[in-house]
XYZ file of C-alpha atoms in Angstrom:
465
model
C 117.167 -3.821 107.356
C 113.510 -2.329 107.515
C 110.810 -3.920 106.282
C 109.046 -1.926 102.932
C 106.020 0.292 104.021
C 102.826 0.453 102.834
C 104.250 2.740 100.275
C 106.835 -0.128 99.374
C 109.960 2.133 99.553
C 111.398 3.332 103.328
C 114.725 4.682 103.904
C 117.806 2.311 105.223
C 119.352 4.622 107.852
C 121.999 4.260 110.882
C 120.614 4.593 114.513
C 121.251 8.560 114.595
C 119.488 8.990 111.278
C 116.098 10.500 110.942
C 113.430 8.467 108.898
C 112.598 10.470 105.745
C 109.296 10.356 104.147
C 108.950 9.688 100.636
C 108.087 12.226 97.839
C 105.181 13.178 97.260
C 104.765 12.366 94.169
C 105.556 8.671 94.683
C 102.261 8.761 96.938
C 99.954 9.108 93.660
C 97.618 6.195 93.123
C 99.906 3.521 91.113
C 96.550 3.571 88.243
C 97.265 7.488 88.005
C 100.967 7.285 87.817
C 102.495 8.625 84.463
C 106.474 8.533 83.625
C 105.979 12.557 83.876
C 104.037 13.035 87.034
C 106.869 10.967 88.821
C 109.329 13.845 87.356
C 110.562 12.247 84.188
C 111.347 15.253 81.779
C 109.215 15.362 78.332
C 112.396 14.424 76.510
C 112.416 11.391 78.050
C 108.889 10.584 78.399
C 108.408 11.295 74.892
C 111.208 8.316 74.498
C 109.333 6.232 76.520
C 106.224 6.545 74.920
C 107.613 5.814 71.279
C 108.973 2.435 73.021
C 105.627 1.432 74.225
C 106.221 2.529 77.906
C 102.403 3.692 78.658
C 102.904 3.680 82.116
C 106.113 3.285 84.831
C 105.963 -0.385 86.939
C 105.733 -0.765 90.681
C 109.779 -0.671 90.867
C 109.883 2.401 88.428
C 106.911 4.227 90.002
C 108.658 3.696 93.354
C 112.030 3.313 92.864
C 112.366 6.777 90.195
C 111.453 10.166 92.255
C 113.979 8.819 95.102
C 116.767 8.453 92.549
C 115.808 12.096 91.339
C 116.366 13.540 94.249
C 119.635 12.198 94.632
C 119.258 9.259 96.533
C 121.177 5.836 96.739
C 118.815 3.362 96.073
C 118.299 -0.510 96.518
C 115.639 -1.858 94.482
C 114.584 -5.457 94.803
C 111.671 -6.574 92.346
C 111.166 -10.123 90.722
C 112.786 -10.216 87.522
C 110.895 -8.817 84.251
C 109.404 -5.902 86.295
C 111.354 -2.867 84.743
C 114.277 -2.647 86.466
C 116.765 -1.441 84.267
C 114.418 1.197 82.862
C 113.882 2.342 86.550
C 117.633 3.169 86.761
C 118.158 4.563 83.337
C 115.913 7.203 83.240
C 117.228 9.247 86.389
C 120.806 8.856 85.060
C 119.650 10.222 81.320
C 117.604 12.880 83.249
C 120.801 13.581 85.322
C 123.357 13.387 82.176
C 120.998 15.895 80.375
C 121.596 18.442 83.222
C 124.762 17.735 83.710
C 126.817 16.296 80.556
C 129.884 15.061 80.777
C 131.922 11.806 79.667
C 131.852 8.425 81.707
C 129.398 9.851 83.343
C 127.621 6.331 84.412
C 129.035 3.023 84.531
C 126.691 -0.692 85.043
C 127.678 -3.637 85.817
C 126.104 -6.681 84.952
C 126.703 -10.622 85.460
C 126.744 -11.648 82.112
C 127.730 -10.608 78.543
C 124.033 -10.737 76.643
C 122.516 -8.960 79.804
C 125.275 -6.009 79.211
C 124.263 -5.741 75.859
C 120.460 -5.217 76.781
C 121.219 -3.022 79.099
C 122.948 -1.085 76.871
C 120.373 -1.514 73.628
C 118.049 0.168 76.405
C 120.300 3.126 77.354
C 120.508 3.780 73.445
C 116.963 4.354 73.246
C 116.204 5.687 75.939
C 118.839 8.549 75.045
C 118.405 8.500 71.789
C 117.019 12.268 71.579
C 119.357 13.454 74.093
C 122.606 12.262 72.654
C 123.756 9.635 74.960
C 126.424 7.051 74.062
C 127.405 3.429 75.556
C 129.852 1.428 75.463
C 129.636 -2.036 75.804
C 132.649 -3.354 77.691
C 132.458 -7.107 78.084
C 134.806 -10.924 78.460
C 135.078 -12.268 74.822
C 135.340 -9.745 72.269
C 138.345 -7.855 71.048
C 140.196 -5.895 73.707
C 141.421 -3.056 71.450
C 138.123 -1.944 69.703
C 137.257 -1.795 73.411
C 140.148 0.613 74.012
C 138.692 2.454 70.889
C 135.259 2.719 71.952
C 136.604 3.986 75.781
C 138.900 6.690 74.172
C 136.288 8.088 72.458
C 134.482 8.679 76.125
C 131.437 7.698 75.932
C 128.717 8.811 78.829
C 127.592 5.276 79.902
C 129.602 2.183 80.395
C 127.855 -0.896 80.868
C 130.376 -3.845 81.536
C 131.335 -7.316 83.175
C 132.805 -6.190 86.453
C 136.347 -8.612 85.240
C 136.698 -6.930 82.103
C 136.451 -3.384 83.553
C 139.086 -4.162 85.918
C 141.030 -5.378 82.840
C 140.666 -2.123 81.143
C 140.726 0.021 84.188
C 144.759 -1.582 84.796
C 145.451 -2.347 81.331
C 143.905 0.728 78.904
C 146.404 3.541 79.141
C 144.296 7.336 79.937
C 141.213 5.457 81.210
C 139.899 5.617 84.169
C 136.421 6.302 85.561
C 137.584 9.637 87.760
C 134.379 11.906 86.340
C 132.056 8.793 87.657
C 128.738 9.987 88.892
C 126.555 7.108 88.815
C 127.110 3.475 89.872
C 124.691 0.734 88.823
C 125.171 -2.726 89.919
C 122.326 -4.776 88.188
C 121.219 -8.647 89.503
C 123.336 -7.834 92.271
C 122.629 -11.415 93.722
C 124.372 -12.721 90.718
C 127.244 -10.332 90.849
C 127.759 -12.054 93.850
C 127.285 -15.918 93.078
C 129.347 -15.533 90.312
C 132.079 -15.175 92.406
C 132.376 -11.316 90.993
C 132.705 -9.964 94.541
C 136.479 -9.409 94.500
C 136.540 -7.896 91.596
C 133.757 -5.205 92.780
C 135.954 -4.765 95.893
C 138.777 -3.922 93.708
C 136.406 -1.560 91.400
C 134.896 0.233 94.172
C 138.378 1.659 95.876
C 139.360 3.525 92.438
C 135.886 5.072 92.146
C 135.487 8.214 93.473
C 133.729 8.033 96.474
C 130.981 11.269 95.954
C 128.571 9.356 93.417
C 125.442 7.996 93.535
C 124.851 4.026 93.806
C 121.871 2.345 92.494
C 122.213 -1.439 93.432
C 119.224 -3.602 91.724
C 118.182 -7.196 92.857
C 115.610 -9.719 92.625
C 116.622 -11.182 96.361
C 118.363 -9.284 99.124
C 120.655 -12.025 100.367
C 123.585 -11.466 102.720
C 126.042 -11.297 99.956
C 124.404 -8.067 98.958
C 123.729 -6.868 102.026
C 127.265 -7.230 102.608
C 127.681 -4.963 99.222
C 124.993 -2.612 100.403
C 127.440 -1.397 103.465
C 129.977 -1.153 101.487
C 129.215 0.730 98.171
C 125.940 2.777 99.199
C 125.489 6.088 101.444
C 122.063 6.280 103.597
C 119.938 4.352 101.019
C 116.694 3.856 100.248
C 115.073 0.408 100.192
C 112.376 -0.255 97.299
C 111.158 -3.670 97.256
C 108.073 -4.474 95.312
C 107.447 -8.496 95.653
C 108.525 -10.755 98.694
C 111.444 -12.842 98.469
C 110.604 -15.247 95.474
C 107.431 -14.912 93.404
C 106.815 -15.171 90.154
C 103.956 -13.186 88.204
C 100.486 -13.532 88.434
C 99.400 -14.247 84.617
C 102.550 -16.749 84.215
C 100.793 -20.072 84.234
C 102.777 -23.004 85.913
C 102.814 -26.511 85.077
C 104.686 -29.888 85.775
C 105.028 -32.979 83.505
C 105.824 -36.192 85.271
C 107.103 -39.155 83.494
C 109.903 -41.582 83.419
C 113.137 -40.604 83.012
C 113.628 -42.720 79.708
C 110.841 -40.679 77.807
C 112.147 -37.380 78.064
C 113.100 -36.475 74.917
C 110.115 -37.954 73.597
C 107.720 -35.343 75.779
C 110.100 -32.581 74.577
C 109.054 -33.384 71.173
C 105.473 -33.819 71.900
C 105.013 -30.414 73.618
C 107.282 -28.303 71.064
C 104.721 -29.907 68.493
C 101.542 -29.148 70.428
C 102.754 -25.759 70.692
C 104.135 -25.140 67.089
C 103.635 -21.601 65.850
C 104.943 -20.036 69.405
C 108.070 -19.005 70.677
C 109.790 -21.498 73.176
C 112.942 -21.305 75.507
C 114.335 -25.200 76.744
C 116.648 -24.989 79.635
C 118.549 -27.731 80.286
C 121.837 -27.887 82.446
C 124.829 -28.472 81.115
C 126.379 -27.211 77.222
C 126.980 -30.517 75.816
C 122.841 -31.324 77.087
C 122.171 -27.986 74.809
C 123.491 -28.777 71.771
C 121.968 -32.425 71.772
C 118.979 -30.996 72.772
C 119.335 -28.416 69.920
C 120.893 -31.334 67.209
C 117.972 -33.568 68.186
C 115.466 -30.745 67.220
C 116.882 -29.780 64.305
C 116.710 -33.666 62.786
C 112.797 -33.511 63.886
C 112.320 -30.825 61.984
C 112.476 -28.426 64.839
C 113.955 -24.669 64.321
C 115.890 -25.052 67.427
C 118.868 -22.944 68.052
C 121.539 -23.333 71.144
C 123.252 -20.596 73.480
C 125.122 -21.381 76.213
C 128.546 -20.256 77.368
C 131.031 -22.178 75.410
C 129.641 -20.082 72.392
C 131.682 -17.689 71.401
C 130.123 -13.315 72.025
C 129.505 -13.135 68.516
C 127.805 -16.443 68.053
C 125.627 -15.977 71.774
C 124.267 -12.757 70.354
C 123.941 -14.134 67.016
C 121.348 -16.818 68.510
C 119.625 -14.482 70.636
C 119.437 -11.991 67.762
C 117.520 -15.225 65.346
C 115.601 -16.286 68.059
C 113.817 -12.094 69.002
C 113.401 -11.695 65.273
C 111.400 -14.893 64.714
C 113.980 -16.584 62.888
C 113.759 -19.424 65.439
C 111.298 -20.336 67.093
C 112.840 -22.128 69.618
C 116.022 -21.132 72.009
C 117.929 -24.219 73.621
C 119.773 -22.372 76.685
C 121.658 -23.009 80.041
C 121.138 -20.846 82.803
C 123.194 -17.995 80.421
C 119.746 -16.746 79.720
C 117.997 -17.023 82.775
C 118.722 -13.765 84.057
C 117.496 -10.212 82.986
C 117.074 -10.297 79.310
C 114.073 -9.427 78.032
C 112.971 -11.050 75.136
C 109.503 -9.727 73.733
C 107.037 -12.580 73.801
C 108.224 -15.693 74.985
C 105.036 -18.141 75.323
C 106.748 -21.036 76.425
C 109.412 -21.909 79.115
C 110.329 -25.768 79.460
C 112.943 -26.726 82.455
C 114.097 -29.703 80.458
C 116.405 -29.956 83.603
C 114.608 -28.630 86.769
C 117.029 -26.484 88.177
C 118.967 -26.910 91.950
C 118.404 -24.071 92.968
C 114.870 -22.500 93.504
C 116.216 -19.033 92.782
C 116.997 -20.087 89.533
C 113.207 -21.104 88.698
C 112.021 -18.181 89.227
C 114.652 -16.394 86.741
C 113.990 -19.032 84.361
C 110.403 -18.920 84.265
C 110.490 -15.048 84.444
C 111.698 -14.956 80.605
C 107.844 -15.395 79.578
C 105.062 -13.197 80.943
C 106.829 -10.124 81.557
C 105.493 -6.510 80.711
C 101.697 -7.860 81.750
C 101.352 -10.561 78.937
C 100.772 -13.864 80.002
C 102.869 -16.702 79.740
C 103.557 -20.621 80.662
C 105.940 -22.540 82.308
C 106.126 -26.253 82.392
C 108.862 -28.318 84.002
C 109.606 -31.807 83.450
C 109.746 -33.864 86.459
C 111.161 -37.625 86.301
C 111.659 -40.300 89.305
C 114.801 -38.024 90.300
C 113.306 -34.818 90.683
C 110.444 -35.136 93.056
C 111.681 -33.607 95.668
C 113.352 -30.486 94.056
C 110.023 -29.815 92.505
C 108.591 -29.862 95.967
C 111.124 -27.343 96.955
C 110.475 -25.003 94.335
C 106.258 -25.193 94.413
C 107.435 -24.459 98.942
C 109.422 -21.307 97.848
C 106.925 -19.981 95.064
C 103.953 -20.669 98.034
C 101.705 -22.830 95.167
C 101.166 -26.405 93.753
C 102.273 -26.784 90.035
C 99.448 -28.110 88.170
C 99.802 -31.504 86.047
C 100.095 -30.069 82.165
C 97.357 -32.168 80.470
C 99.270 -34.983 78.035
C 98.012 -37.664 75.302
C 100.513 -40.539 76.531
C 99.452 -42.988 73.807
C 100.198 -39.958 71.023
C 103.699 -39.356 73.209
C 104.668 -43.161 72.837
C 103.995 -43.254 68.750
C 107.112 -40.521 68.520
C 108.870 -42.672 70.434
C 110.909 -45.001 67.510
C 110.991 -41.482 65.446
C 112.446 -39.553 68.821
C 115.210 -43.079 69.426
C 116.182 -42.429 65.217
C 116.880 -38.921 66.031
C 118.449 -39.724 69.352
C 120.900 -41.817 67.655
C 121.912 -39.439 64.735
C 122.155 -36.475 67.412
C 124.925 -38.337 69.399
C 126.938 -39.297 66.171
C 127.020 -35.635 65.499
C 127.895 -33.973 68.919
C 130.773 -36.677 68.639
C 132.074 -35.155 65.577
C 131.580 -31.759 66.641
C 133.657 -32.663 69.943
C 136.115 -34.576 67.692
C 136.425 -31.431 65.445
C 137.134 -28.993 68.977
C 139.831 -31.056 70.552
C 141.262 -31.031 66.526
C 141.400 -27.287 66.740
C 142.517 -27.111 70.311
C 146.025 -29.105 68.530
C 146.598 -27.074 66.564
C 145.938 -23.833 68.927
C 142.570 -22.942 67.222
C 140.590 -23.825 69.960
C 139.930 -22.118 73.284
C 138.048 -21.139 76.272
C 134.182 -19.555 76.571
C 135.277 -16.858 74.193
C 137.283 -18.344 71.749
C 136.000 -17.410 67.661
C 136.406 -20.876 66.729
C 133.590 -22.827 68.415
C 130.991 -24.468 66.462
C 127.775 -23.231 66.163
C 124.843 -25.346 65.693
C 124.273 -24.341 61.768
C 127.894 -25.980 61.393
C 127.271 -28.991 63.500
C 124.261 -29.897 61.545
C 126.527 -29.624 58.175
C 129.436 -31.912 59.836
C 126.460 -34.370 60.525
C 125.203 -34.729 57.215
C 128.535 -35.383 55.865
C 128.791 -37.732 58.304
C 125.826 -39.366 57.665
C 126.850 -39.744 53.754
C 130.157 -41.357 54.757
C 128.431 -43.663 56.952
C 126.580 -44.854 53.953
């Protein structure tokens, strides 16, 4: 595929296709650059200025005027850089001239990401009219089939759950389909989605245009570029991985015994901000998240064992301030955008450098700064040498009062101790309810949230007196 130009977007075009230049009006000095002189209509702009938008991004400014025009587009930008903005507004500026039902349909890798998409969409079309549905794996199938009867003009969705509805929901199908959207295409694809896109793609009609948005071009989506996109343009605005320039970057290195107790240390020294902890697994969340809590921490956990309701419920608490503190897996790495995140700690340094840049990507987005810190013991040397050989910089050492660390230590072991009783009751309470059929998979109603947890831990800790 051709390399970006100077002007960051060139066309991807067979051997007896001509190289097209780009509009004009993408040409503008990116300081100059308004929403309107890239050809957003005042409706819109107007929207975009009462949600703070002063000015389009790099991926907007480049990626909009093509998708005007008409153009398939591939957009790859590092993540919190305004990509779903940059698709939205040239499908609301398209539905507004020509309306019609199921009009647009996005897909998205994961559930809370859907939701965003869609809580953009909404006000973003606010003044024009626009509905969404939200059509995603654990909620209830028929108020789904409700909400798609009543046709709305976007559907945003989990590519599995579309194909559900697409076999299963009698009178729906997405015939009048003019816009395709598949967003963090790169996780589309690792999440094993790609059949299920395959499947999607052949009962599409074929005369639409296909926005496919990325932070990494990887084979995988090349792959999905040739098959799902006609005589594209490419807009890439950062090299392969990079993270922002104001996010500040940071490793702590200790031994592996004393990580709970630097957790603690640095959620203290940092009290008053906002916080995400990512750790790996969903049983290392809610310990995490239990451990906080009996510190006195406002911790609160989402991973994917949660229930939709509950997920959205603890990203909800955590954007208005309710928490302070979000105890995640890798759920909430990608794509949402959660306004002003100070903090990111990889409690677990991720496998995968890909991954560390989503993660650290939730904090300074939209041009506010942020930091990152990630905790390094005697086992993760060398994958933090991977990651500071992908980002192209050294992590510096995040300054630390060891003596202060070591006088939380008996108080972090107490906590420690009470934290494990309680994830054992909450795990003895699940395989209860799986008995007696109450229990289930990712999705299920029934799973405990950490609110209850901390209630069958204090009777717990009465009966053990």
């Amino acid at each position: 595929m051709p390399s970006a130009e100077s002007s960051n977007s060139s066309p991807v075009h067979s051997d007896n296709e001509t190289t097209q230049t780009a509009p004009e009006i993408a040409d503008s000095a990116a300081e100059k650059a308004t929403f309107s002189s890239i050809g957003v209509m005042k409706q819109l702009c107007e929207a975009c200025d009462k949600l703070g938008f002063k000015a389009p991004t790099d991926i907007q400014r480049d990626a909009i005027p093509w998708a005007l025009q008409g153009r398939d587009v591939i957009g790859l930008a590092q993540t919190g850089s305004g990509k779903t903005v940059a698709f939205a507004l040239p499908i609301l500026q398209a539905l507004w001239d020509n309306p019609s039902p199921l009009f647009a349909c996005v897909m998205a890798p994961t559930r809370e990401l859907a939701y965003q998409i869609s809580e953009t969409f909404e006000a973003l079309g606010s003044g024009i009219g626009a509905r969404c549905a939200v059509i995603v794996g654990g909620m209830d199938l028929i108020s789904q089939q409700i909400a798609l009867s009543k046709r709305p003009h976007i559907v945003v969705c989990t590519p599995g759950r579309l194909q559900d509805h697409l076999e299963n929901t009698k009178g729906f199908s997405l015939r009048t389909l003019k816009y395709l959207v598949m967003d963090e295409a790169d996780r589309l694809l690792d999440m094993d989605f790609g059949p299920k896109i395959d499947q999607i793609l052949r009962v599409i009609p074929r005369e639409r245009n296909t926005f496919l948005f990325s932070a990494t071009m990887t084979t995988k989506v090349a792959k999905l570029q040739r098959a799902s996109l006609s005589n594209p343009v490419k807009v890439e605005v950062s090299t392969k991985y990079s993270t922002v320039d104001k996010l500040l970057q940071y490793y702590m290195f200790f031994p592996f015994k004393r990580k709970d107790c630097y957790l603690v240390w640095l959620l203290n020294e940092m009290a008053g901000q906002t916080a995400i902890v990512f750790a790996r697994t969903c049983k290392e969340v809610l310990r995490i998240g239990l451990l906080l809590r009996n510190l006195g921490i406002e911790a609160i956990p989402l991973h994917g064992q949660l229930s939709m309701d509950k997920r959205l419920g603890a990203l909800n608490k955590f954007k208005s301030g309710a928490r302070s503190v979000l105890v995640a897996t890798d759920v909430a790495s990608r794509g949402l955008d959660i306004p002003a995140v100070d903090l990111v700690v990889n409690y677990d340094i991720p496998s995968f450098s890909k991954d560390y840049i989503h993660r650290v990507g939730r904090t300074a987005r939209a041009g506010r700064s942020g930091r990152a810190i990630s905790f390094a013991t005697q086992y993760d040397v060398e994958l933090l040498q991977r990651i500071e050989q992908v980002i192209g910089k050294k992590l510096d050492e995040f300054p630390s009062e060891k003596d202060a660390i070591l006088l939380l230590q008996e108080r972090v072991n107490e906590a420690q101790r009470i934290a494990m009783l309680e994830l054992k009751e909450v795990q003895s309470k699940q395989k209860k309810g799986k008995k007696r059929g109450h229990g289930g998979g990712a999705g299920d109603d029934k799973q405990i949230s950490l609110s209850e947890a901390k209630k069958i831990g204090r009777s717990g800790k009465k009966h053990r007196r």
